[in-house]
CSV table of C-alpha atoms in Angstrom, one decimal:
chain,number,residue,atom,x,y,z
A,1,UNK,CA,-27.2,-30.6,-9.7
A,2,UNK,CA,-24.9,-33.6,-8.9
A,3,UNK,CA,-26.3,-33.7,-5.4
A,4,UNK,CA,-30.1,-34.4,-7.2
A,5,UNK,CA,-28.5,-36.6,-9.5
A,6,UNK,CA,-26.8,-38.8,-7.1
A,7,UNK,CA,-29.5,-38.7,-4.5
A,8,UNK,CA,-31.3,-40.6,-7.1
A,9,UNK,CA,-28.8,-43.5,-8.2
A,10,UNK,CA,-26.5,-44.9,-6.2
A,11,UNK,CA,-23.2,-46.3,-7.3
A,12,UNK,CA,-23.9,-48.5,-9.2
A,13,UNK,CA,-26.7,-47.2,-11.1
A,14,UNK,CA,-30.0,-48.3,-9.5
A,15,UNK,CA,-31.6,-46.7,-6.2
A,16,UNK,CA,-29.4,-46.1,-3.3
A,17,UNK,CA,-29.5,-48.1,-0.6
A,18,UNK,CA,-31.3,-47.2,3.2
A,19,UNK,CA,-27.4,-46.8,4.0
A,20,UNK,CA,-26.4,-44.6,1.8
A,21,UNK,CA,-29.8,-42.5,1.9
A,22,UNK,CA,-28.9,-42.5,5.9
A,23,UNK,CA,-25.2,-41.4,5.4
A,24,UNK,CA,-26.7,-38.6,3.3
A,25,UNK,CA,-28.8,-37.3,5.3
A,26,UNK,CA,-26.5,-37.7,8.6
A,27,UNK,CA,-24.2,-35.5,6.5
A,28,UNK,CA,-26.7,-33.6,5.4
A,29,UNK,CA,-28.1,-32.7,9.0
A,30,UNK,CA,-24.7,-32.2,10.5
A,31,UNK,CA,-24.2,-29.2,8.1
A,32,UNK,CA,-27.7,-27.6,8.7
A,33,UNK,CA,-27.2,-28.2,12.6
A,34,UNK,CA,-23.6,-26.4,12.1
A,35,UNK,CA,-25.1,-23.8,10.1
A,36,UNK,CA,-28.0,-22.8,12.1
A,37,UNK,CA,-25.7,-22.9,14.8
A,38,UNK,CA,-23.6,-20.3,13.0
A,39,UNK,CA,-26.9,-17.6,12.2
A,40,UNK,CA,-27.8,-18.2,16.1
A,41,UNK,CA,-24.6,-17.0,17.4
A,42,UNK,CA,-24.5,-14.3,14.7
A,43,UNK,CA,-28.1,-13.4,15.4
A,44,UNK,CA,-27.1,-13.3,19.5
A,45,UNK,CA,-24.2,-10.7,18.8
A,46,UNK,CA,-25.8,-8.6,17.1
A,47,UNK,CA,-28.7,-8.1,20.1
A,48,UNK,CA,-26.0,-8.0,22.7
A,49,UNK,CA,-24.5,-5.0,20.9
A,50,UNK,CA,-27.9,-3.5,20.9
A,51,UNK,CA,-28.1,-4.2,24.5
A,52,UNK,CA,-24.7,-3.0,25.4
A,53,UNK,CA,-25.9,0.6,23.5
A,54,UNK,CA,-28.8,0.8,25.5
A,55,UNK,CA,-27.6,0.2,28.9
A,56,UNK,CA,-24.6,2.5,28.2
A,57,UNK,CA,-27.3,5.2,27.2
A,58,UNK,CA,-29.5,4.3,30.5
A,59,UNK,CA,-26.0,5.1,32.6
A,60,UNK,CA,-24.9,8.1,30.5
A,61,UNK,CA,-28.6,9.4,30.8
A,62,UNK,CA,-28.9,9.4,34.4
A,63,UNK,CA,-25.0,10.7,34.9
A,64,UNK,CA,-26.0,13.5,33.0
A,65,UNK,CA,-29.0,13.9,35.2
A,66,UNK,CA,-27.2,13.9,38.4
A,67,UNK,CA,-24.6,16.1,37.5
A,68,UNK,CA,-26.8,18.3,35.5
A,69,UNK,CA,-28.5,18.9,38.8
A,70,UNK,CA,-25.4,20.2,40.7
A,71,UNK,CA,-23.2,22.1,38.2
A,72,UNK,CA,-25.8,23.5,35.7
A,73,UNK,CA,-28.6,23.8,38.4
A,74,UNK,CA,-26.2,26.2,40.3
A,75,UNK,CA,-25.3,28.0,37.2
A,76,UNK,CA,-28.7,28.5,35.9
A,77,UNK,CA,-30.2,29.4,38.7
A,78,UNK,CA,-28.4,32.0,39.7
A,79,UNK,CA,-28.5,33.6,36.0
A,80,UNK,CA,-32.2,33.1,36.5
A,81,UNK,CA,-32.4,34.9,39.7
A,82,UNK,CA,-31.1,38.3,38.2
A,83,UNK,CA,-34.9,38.5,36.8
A,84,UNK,CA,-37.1,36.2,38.4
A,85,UNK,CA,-37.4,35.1,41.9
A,86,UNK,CA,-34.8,32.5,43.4
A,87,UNK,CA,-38.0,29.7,43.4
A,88,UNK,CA,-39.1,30.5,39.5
A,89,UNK,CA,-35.3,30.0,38.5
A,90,UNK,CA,-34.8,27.1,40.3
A,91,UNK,CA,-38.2,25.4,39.1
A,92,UNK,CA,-37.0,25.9,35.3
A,93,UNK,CA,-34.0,24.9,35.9
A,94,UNK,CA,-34.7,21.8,37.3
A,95,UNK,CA,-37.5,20.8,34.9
A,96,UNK,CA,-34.8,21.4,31.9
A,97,UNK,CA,-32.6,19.1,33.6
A,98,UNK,CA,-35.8,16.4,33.5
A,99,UNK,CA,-36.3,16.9,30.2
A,100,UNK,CA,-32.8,16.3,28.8
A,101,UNK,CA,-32.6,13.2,31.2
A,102,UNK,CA,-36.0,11.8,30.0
A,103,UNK,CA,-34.7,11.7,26.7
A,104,UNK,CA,-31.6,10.1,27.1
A,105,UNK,CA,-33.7,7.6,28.9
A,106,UNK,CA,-36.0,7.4,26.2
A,107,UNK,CA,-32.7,7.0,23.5
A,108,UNK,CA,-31.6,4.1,25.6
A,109,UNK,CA,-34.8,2.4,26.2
A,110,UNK,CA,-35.4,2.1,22.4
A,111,UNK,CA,-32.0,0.7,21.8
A,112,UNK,CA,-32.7,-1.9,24.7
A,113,UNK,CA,-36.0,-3.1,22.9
A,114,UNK,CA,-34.3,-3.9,19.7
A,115,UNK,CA,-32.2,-6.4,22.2
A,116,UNK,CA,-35.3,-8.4,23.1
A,117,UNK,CA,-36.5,-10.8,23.2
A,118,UNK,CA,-33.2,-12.8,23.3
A,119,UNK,CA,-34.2,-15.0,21.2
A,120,UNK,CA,-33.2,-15.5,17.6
A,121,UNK,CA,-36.0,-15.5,15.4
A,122,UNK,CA,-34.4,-15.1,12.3
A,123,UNK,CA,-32.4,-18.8,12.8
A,124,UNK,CA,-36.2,-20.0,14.3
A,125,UNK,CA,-38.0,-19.0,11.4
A,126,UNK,CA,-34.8,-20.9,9.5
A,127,UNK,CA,-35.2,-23.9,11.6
A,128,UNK,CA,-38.9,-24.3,11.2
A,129,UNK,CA,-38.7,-23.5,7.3
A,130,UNK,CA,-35.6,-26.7,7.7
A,131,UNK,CA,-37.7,-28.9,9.3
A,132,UNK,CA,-40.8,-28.2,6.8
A,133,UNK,CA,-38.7,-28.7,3.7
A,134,UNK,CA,-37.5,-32.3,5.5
A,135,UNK,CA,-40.7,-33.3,6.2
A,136,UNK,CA,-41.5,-33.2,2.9
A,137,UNK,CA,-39.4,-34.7,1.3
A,138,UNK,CA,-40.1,-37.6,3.9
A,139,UNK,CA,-43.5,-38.0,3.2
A,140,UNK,CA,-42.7,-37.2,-0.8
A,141,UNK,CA,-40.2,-40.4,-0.3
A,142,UNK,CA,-42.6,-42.5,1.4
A,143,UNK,CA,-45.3,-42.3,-1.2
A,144,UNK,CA,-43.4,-43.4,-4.1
């Protein structure tokens, strides 16, 4: 409430000054711009995470595909073969594998969307609602 009051009066009682209105709103500015800057780089953390989590499912999705299709393949197929023929168990066996590498895939690319875009709206939609309220109170000023 002292900010309104002494936006309104200067020093020495009567209507600031260009100067003083100018200092204000340097200072002013220089805290937003600081600010913003602060909710951008916060903003940009939190979607590199996102993007770290994805690519590390992506890598740990196709591991488990290629591995899955020498050790388990093996395995299953000849377990498989004791009641079906050798082709039959190797076809299930290898369409399992698929399946549990699709949706690691799947996992990963979800986690890689939330990453993108880059961009961070949340500090843009800040920014914009900044530059509105300014703008105002510009065109408010310059009618009285």
């Amino acid at each position: 409430m002292a900010d309104v009051a002494n936006a309104r009066t200067s020093r020495n009682g009567s209507e600031p000054s260009t100067a003083e209105l100018v200092q204000r709103a340097t200072e002013q500015v220089s805290r937003l711009v600081r600010d913003e800057l602060a909710l951008a780089r916060a903003e940009l953390t939190q979607k590199g995470k996102h993007a770290g989590i994805g690519i590390g499912l992506f890598g740990g999705g196709g591991a488990l595909a290629f591995f899955g299709l020498g050790a388990l393949v093996a395995t299953a197929i000849l377990l498989l073969d004791l009641v079906l023929p050798a082709w039959a168990a190797a076809l299930i066996v290898t369409v399992a594998c698929f399946l549990v590498a699709g949706i690691l895939a799947l996992v990963g690319k979800k986690q890689v969307s939330r990453a993108v875009p880059p961009m961070p709206s949340a500090t843009v939609r800040s920014l914009r609602a900044d530059m509105d309220t300014v703008a105002a109170a510009v065109k408010d000023r310059g009618r009285q």
